[in-house]
Short mmCIF file of C-alpha atoms and ligand atoms in Angstrom, two decimals:
data_model
loop_
_atom_site.label_atom_id
_atom_site.label_comp_id
_atom_site.label_asym_id
_atom_site.label_seq_id
_atom_site.Cartn_x
_atom_site.Cartn_y
_atom_site.Cartn_z
CA UNK A 287 0.00 -0.11 -0.17
CA UNK A 288 2.86 2.34 0.78
CA UNK A 289 4.86 1.37 -2.07
CA UNK A 290 1.81 2.21 -4.44
CA UNK A 291 1.16 5.38 -2.83
CA UNK A 292 4.87 6.26 -3.22
CA UNK A 293 4.50 5.02 -7.04
CA UNK A 294 1.53 7.76 -6.94
CA UNK A 295 3.84 10.28 -5.91
CA UNK A 296 6.63 9.90 -7.60
CA UNK A 297 4.44 10.06 -11.28
CA UNK A 298 5.72 13.42 -12.44
CA UNK A 299 2.18 15.03 -12.88
CA UNK A 300 1.26 14.65 -9.74
CA UNK A 301 4.73 16.05 -7.73
CA UNK A 302 4.79 18.85 -10.20
CA UNK A 303 1.36 20.11 -10.38
CA UNK A 304 1.14 23.70 -9.68
CA UNK A 305 1.86 24.62 -6.28
CA UNK A 306 -0.73 26.82 -3.84
CA UNK A 307 2.11 28.09 -2.67
CA UNK A 308 3.05 31.86 -2.42
CA UNK A 309 6.51 33.29 -2.93
CA UNK A 310 7.73 34.37 0.09
CA UNK A 311 10.60 34.43 2.78
CA UNK A 312 13.57 33.24 3.69
CA UNK A 313 15.55 29.87 2.89
CA UNK A 314 12.17 28.62 1.51
CA UNK A 315 10.57 31.44 -0.54
CA UNK A 316 7.38 29.87 -1.20
CA UNK A 317 6.36 28.40 2.76
CA UNK A 318 2.40 29.71 2.84
CA UNK A 319 -0.71 27.74 1.13
CA UNK A 320 -4.61 29.27 1.02
CA UNK A 321 -7.76 27.46 1.72
CA UNK A 322 -7.01 27.43 5.46
CA UNK A 323 -10.85 25.88 5.41
CA UNK A 324 -10.36 22.61 4.06
CA UNK A 325 -7.88 21.58 5.95
CA UNK A 326 -10.34 19.97 9.05
CA UNK A 327 -12.50 19.04 6.77
CA UNK A 328 -12.21 15.28 7.27
CA UNK A 329 -12.15 13.07 10.58
CA UNK A 330 -8.57 11.96 9.64
CA UNK A 331 -7.95 15.72 9.14
CA UNK A 332 -9.43 16.66 12.55
CA UNK A 333 -6.92 14.06 14.49
CA UNK A 334 -4.30 15.40 12.37
CA UNK A 335 -5.08 18.94 13.49
CA UNK A 336 -5.63 17.82 17.18
CA UNK A 337 -1.92 15.95 16.65
CA UNK A 338 -0.37 19.32 15.99
CA UNK A 339 -2.75 21.21 18.87
CA UNK A 340 -0.88 19.06 20.87
CA UNK A 341 2.73 19.61 19.93
CA UNK A 342 3.18 15.88 18.80
CA UNK A 343 5.34 15.49 15.99
CA UNK A 344 4.22 14.07 12.41
CA UNK A 345 6.54 11.59 10.63
CA UNK A 346 6.51 10.48 7.28
CA UNK A 347 4.53 7.56 7.59
CA UNK A 348 1.67 9.05 9.65
CA UNK A 349 -1.61 10.73 7.59
CA UNK A 350 -1.12 13.70 6.68
CA UNK A 351 -3.11 16.32 4.21
CA UNK A 352 -1.96 16.71 0.83
CA UNK A 353 -1.56 20.45 1.08
CA UNK A 354 0.70 20.14 3.91
CA UNK A 355 2.98 17.33 2.52
CA UNK A 356 3.25 19.96 -1.04
CA UNK A 357 4.04 22.36 1.50
CA UNK A 358 6.73 21.01 3.07
CA UNK A 359 8.19 19.84 0.14
CA UNK A 360 8.10 22.97 -1.24
CA UNK A 361 9.63 24.64 1.80
CA UNK A 362 12.34 22.20 2.84
CA UNK A 363 13.26 21.57 -0.90
CA UNK A 364 13.95 25.80 -1.64
CA UNK A 365 15.62 25.35 1.58
CA UNK A 366 18.18 22.65 0.52
CA UNK A 367 18.95 24.15 -2.62
CA UNK A 368 19.21 27.44 -0.63
CA UNK A 369 22.07 25.94 1.28
CA UNK A 370 23.79 24.17 -1.93
CA UNK A 371 23.63 27.77 -3.63
CA UNK A 372 24.90 29.56 -0.51
CA UNK A 373 27.94 27.75 -0.75
CA UNK A 374 28.86 29.53 -3.83
CA UNK A 375 28.99 33.21 -2.87
CA UNK A 376 31.34 32.25 -0.12
CA UNK A 377 33.34 29.59 -1.92
CA UNK A 378 34.82 32.07 -3.95
CA UNK A 379 36.84 33.55 -1.07
CA UNK A 380 38.12 30.46 0.17
CA UNK A 381 41.40 30.41 -1.92
CA UNK A 382 41.52 34.37 -1.29
CA UNK A 383 41.15 34.21 2.54
CA UNK A 384 43.83 36.50 3.83
CA UNK A 385 45.51 33.72 6.27
CA UNK A 386 45.32 29.59 6.80
CA UNK A 387 43.03 30.25 9.97
CA UNK A 388 40.41 32.01 8.43
CA UNK A 389 41.09 29.50 5.25
CA UNK A 390 39.89 26.72 7.57
CA UNK A 391 37.47 28.21 9.22
CA UNK A 392 35.58 29.47 5.70
CA UNK A 393 36.60 26.05 3.90
CA UNK A 394 34.32 24.42 7.38
CA UNK A 395 31.78 26.18 6.80
CA UNK A 396 31.13 25.74 3.40
CA UNK A 397 31.49 22.23 3.94
CA UNK A 398 28.46 22.91 6.60
CA UNK A 399 26.25 24.36 3.98
CA UNK A 400 26.81 21.45 1.56
CA UNK A 401 25.65 19.33 4.66
CA UNK A 402 22.57 20.94 5.69
CA UNK A 403 21.60 20.54 1.75
CA UNK A 404 21.87 17.12 1.92
CA UNK A 405 20.05 16.36 5.53
CA UNK A 406 17.23 18.70 3.90
CA UNK A 407 17.08 16.77 0.56
CA UNK A 408 17.12 13.34 2.75
CA UNK A 409 14.54 15.21 5.22
CA UNK A 410 12.44 16.13 2.08
CA UNK A 411 12.73 11.81 0.13
CA UNK A 412 10.85 11.05 3.35
CA UNK A 413 7.51 12.89 1.97
CA UNK A 414 7.98 10.53 -1.13
CA UNK A 415 10.04 12.95 -3.57
CA UNK A 416 13.76 11.74 -4.67
CA UNK A 417 16.69 14.04 -4.21
CA UNK A 418 17.56 13.75 -7.90
CA UNK A 419 14.04 15.36 -9.17
CA UNK A 420 14.75 17.94 -6.78
CA UNK A 421 17.94 18.60 -7.89
CA UNK A 422 17.19 18.58 -11.71
CA UNK A 423 14.43 21.05 -11.15
CA UNK A 424 17.33 23.61 -9.09
CA UNK A 425 19.53 22.77 -12.32
CA UNK A 426 16.28 23.54 -14.96
CA UNK A 427 15.67 26.72 -13.01
CA UNK A 428 12.64 25.67 -11.91
CA UNK A 429 12.68 25.72 -8.16
CA UNK A 430 13.97 28.91 -5.80
CA UNK A 431 16.51 29.40 -3.50
CA UNK A 432 17.30 32.42 -1.14
CA UNK A 433 17.51 35.32 -3.41
CA UNK A 434 20.55 36.76 -0.96
CA UNK A 435 22.75 33.95 -2.61
CA UNK A 436 22.55 36.32 -5.95
CA UNK A 437 24.28 38.71 -4.54
CA UNK A 438 28.15 39.07 -5.07
CA UNK A 439 30.69 39.12 -2.47
CA UNK A 440 33.19 41.80 -3.85
CA UNK A 441 35.62 42.21 -0.68
CA UNK A 442 36.84 39.78 1.93
CA UNK A 443 34.83 41.99 4.66
CA UNK A 444 31.56 40.42 2.56
CA UNK A 445 32.56 37.21 4.12
CA UNK A 446 32.12 38.84 7.71
CA UNK A 447 28.67 40.25 6.48
CA UNK A 448 27.14 37.05 5.13
CA UNK A 449 28.30 35.25 8.34
CA UNK A 450 27.14 37.76 10.93
CA UNK A 451 23.81 39.04 8.58
CA UNK A 452 22.96 35.78 6.69
CA UNK A 453 23.65 33.02 8.91
CA UNK A 454 22.51 35.52 11.80
CA UNK A 455 19.02 35.71 9.77
CA UNK A 456 18.98 32.42 8.97
CA UNK A 457 19.19 31.09 12.36
CA UNK A 458 16.45 33.67 13.35
CA UNK A 459 14.11 32.61 11.12
CA UNK A 460 15.43 28.71 12.09
CA UNK A 461 15.15 28.34 15.56
CA UNK A 462 11.54 28.35 15.31
CA UNK A 463 12.09 25.48 12.78
CA UNK A 464 13.53 23.13 15.57
CA UNK A 465 9.72 22.86 16.65
CA UNK A 466 8.31 22.59 13.68
CA UNK A 467 5.48 19.85 13.55
CA UNK A 468 7.26 17.60 11.08
CA UNK A 469 9.55 15.56 12.81
CA UNK A 470 12.34 14.85 10.45
CA UNK A 471 12.60 18.40 9.55
CA UNK A 472 12.61 19.90 13.08
CA UNK A 473 15.49 17.24 14.10
CA UNK A 474 17.60 18.32 10.70
CA UNK A 475 17.55 21.70 12.10
CA UNK A 476 18.62 21.22 15.59
CA UNK A 477 22.04 20.32 14.25
CA UNK A 478 21.69 22.76 11.58
CA UNK A 479 21.26 25.46 13.99
CA UNK A 480 24.39 24.74 16.15
CA UNK A 481 26.59 25.09 12.91
CA UNK A 482 24.52 28.18 11.99
CA UNK A 483 25.64 29.52 15.44
CA UNK A 484 29.49 28.78 15.07
CA UNK A 485 28.91 30.58 11.31
CA UNK A 486 27.28 33.42 12.61
CA UNK A 487 29.80 33.99 15.66
CA UNK A 488 33.66 33.57 12.30
CA UNK A 489 31.40 36.14 10.32
CA UNK A 490 31.18 38.72 13.31
CA UNK A 491 34.67 37.74 14.50
CA UNK A 492 35.51 38.70 11.01
CA UNK A 493 33.99 41.94 11.07
CA UNK A 494 35.47 42.93 14.53
CA UNK A 495 38.88 41.89 13.47
CA UNK A 496 38.30 44.68 10.31
CA UNK A 497 36.77 47.30 12.34
CA UNK A 498 39.75 47.83 15.06
CA UNK A 499 42.33 47.21 12.16
CA UNK A 500 43.27 50.26 9.86
CA UNK A 501 40.65 53.18 8.40
CA UNK A 502 40.66 51.14 5.26
CA UNK A 503 39.88 48.29 6.56
CA UNK A 504 36.59 49.80 8.78
CA UNK A 505 35.63 51.32 5.81
CA UNK A 506 35.82 47.74 3.87
CA UNK A 507 33.46 46.39 6.66
CA UNK A 508 31.16 49.87 6.44
CA UNK A 509 30.41 48.79 2.91
CA UNK A 510 29.70 45.45 3.37
CA UNK A 511 27.30 46.25 6.04
CA UNK A 512 25.83 49.01 3.53
CA UNK A 513 25.35 46.39 0.65
CA UNK A 514 23.98 43.46 2.99
CA UNK A 515 21.51 45.18 5.37
CA UNK A 516 18.61 45.74 3.10
CA UNK A 517 18.84 42.54 1.44
CA UNK A 518 18.87 40.71 4.81
CA UNK A 519 15.98 42.22 5.84
CA UNK A 520 14.44 41.12 2.58
CA UNK A 521 14.96 37.72 3.43
CA UNK A 522 12.34 37.24 5.97
CA UNK A 523 9.71 37.87 3.15
CA UNK A 524 7.24 40.17 2.73
CA UNK A 525 5.32 42.43 5.22
CA UNK A 526 2.42 40.62 6.66
CA UNK A 527 0.21 42.73 5.78
CA UNK A 528 0.91 41.53 2.15
CA UNK A 529 1.21 37.99 3.38
CA UNK A 530 -2.52 37.09 3.20
CA UNK A 531 -2.58 33.35 3.80
CA UNK A 532 0.39 32.33 6.23
CA UNK A 533 -2.60 31.35 8.89
CA UNK A 534 -2.51 27.66 7.29
CA UNK A 535 1.33 27.50 7.98
CA UNK A 536 0.88 28.86 11.48
CA UNK A 537 -2.10 26.32 11.94
CA UNK A 538 -0.14 23.27 10.99
CA UNK A 539 3.13 24.70 12.60
CA UNK A 540 5.37 25.14 10.29
CA UNK A 541 6.03 28.17 10.83
CA UNK A 542 5.77 30.05 14.27
CA UNK A 543 6.54 33.66 13.58
CA UNK A 544 5.20 36.25 10.62
CA UNK A 545 7.35 37.23 9.00
CA UNK A 546 7.36 41.01 10.57
CA UNK A 547 8.08 39.12 13.59
CA UNK A 548 10.97 37.74 12.81
CA UNK A 549 12.04 40.40 10.98
CA UNK A 550 11.75 42.95 14.23
CA UNK A 551 13.77 40.13 16.18
CA UNK A 552 16.65 39.98 13.82
CA UNK A 553 16.77 43.94 14.11
CA UNK A 554 16.73 44.37 17.75
CA UNK A 555 19.29 41.36 18.12
CA UNK A 556 21.88 42.89 15.20
CA UNK A 557 21.67 46.85 15.92
CA UNK A 558 23.24 46.45 19.48
CA UNK A 559 26.15 44.13 17.34
CA UNK A 560 26.47 46.60 14.49
CA UNK A 561 26.62 49.64 17.18
CA UNK A 562 29.75 47.43 19.31
CA UNK A 563 31.45 47.32 15.93
CA UNK A 564 30.92 50.95 15.76
CA UNK A 565 29.62 50.81 12.58
CA UNK A 566 26.74 52.85 10.79
CA UNK A 567 23.29 51.48 9.49
CA UNK A 568 22.19 52.36 5.90
CA UNK A 569 19.14 53.69 7.04
CA UNK A 570 18.49 56.80 8.25
CA UNK A 571 14.96 56.06 9.79
CA UNK A 572 16.43 53.31 12.51
CA UNK A 573 15.62 54.84 16.36
CA UNK A 574 15.19 53.00 19.59
CA UNK A 575 11.75 53.26 20.33
CA UNK A 576 11.78 53.77 24.27
CA UNK A 577 8.68 52.66 25.02
CA UNK A 578 8.54 49.56 22.94
CA UNK A 579 12.25 48.79 23.23
CA UNK A 580 12.52 47.80 19.75
CA UNK A 581 14.36 49.14 16.44
CA UNK A 582 12.22 51.01 14.26
CA UNK A 583 13.35 51.22 10.70
CA UNK A 584 12.68 52.78 7.49
CA UNK A 585 10.63 51.42 4.26
CA UNK A 586 12.33 48.12 2.39
CA UNK A 587 12.58 48.53 -1.04
CA UNK A 588 10.08 45.62 -2.09
CA UNK A 589 10.63 46.25 -5.58
CA UNK A 590 14.23 45.17 -5.45
CA UNK A 591 12.96 41.83 -3.40
CA UNK A 592 10.50 40.84 -6.35
CA UNK A 593 12.92 41.88 -8.89
CA UNK A 594 15.61 39.76 -7.25
CA UNK A 595 13.13 36.69 -6.72
CA UNK A 596 11.80 36.90 -10.06
CA UNK A 597 15.80 36.29 -10.99
CA UNK A 598 17.01 39.47 -11.89
CA UNK A 599 19.98 39.15 -9.33
CA UNK A 600 23.11 39.95 -10.07
CA UNK A 601 24.31 37.09 -10.25
CA UNK A 602 21.55 34.66 -10.59
CA UNK A 603 22.69 33.20 -13.93
CA UNK A 604 26.37 32.50 -12.64
CA UNK A 605 25.00 30.52 -9.58
CA UNK A 606 23.42 28.31 -11.91
CA UNK A 607 25.80 27.74 -13.96
CA UNK A 608 28.65 26.79 -11.20
CA UNK A 609 26.20 24.40 -10.22
CA UNK A 610 25.54 22.81 -13.28
CA UNK A 611 29.07 23.08 -14.11
CA UNK A 612 29.69 20.90 -10.72
CA UNK A 613 26.67 18.10 -11.60
CA UNK A 614 28.13 17.63 -14.95
CA UNK A 615 31.63 17.37 -13.60
CA UNK A 616 30.45 14.73 -10.91
CA UNK A 617 28.66 12.55 -12.95
CA UNK A 618 31.98 10.10 -12.76
CA UNK A 619 31.34 10.46 -8.92
CA UNK A 620 27.56 9.42 -9.04
CA UNK A 621 28.42 6.76 -12.04
CA UNK A 622 30.92 4.98 -9.97
CA UNK A 623 28.59 4.96 -6.46
CA UNK A 624 25.97 3.57 -8.40
CA UNK A 625 28.12 0.69 -9.98
CA UNK A 626 29.88 -0.04 -6.58
CA UNK A 627 26.32 -0.50 -4.93
CA UNK A 628 25.13 -2.66 -8.06
CA UNK A 629 28.02 -4.84 -7.69
CA UNK A 630 27.84 -5.15 -3.91
CA UNK A 631 24.34 -6.18 -4.52
CA UNK A 632 24.72 -8.38 -6.86
CA UNK A 633 28.05 -10.20 -5.06
CA UNK A 634 25.08 -10.12 -1.38
CA UNK A 635 22.59 -12.24 -3.81
CA UNK A 636 25.12 -14.56 -4.98
CA UNK A 637 26.32 -15.48 -1.63
FE1 LIG B 940 23.16 26.52 6.65
FE1 LIG B 941 25.57 28.99 7.52
#
């Protein structure tokens, strides 16, 4: 029965039917879906929702609404693609890191991101898709990944800014995912978050070193903050007022905070860190509201966000070209691994 169901799910028409999902935030840019009313219509759906309300984890063999499965496949696969594409802007600096220590740390960080992609593809596979199909979708330019990785890394300070801000924003988004209702995703995120915190610290430490260095080094750090600040705020997705369908993801406890809520947490945590570095933020409207205790920010350029999400980012074509090249160059490794596995199976069967 399970096999038949999995075979049905592997049918390409089923898998890639037009998603109900809206383009939104963070490493998964399509995590909301519509039609919350349909979600609790059947007795199974009511039982499913009761388990979620009781903070039970949903496991791959459990009954789940199709829209829940599709939402998760889309969110987890976009998250996985983002980790893999996210290796590229920083990988670009491994050979140019300013010291052996920096090179070793950056190499470890970029390898971690590759590992995150692999845990996440494995978590997505528990929902009845294959990694090969997900990778094909990415290489064909049909799958989304976080638009932040379509910005270029121009100087070494960008490696500091990415660790501090991009990984910092990712942590803000991913800590609540450790409590996501889908067990395999939640468990993958626990390990991912531990590694992300190392990434954030290594980035901040690069910024700190530059800010305590020469005037030229400090100017480099300021320039990197100026270029990465707004795109990082956009990583949390459109304002809540513009994303009408987040109710279902919240109800299913895939998502626990709204885009604006997470963005505010990130700003409140990050602004004092920037001030400690002696840097200024490229936002003249940024001010601490003494009553709420929150940092208020100026308007975000959502036009730019829409343009970059739609593939208009400076490095969008480069990123996909680099992935396609890496995939082609790795063909012999995949073939060798498959041949070895087939040989072992044949030997086992013969024995
Ligand atoms: Fe990561
Ligand atoms: Fe990271």
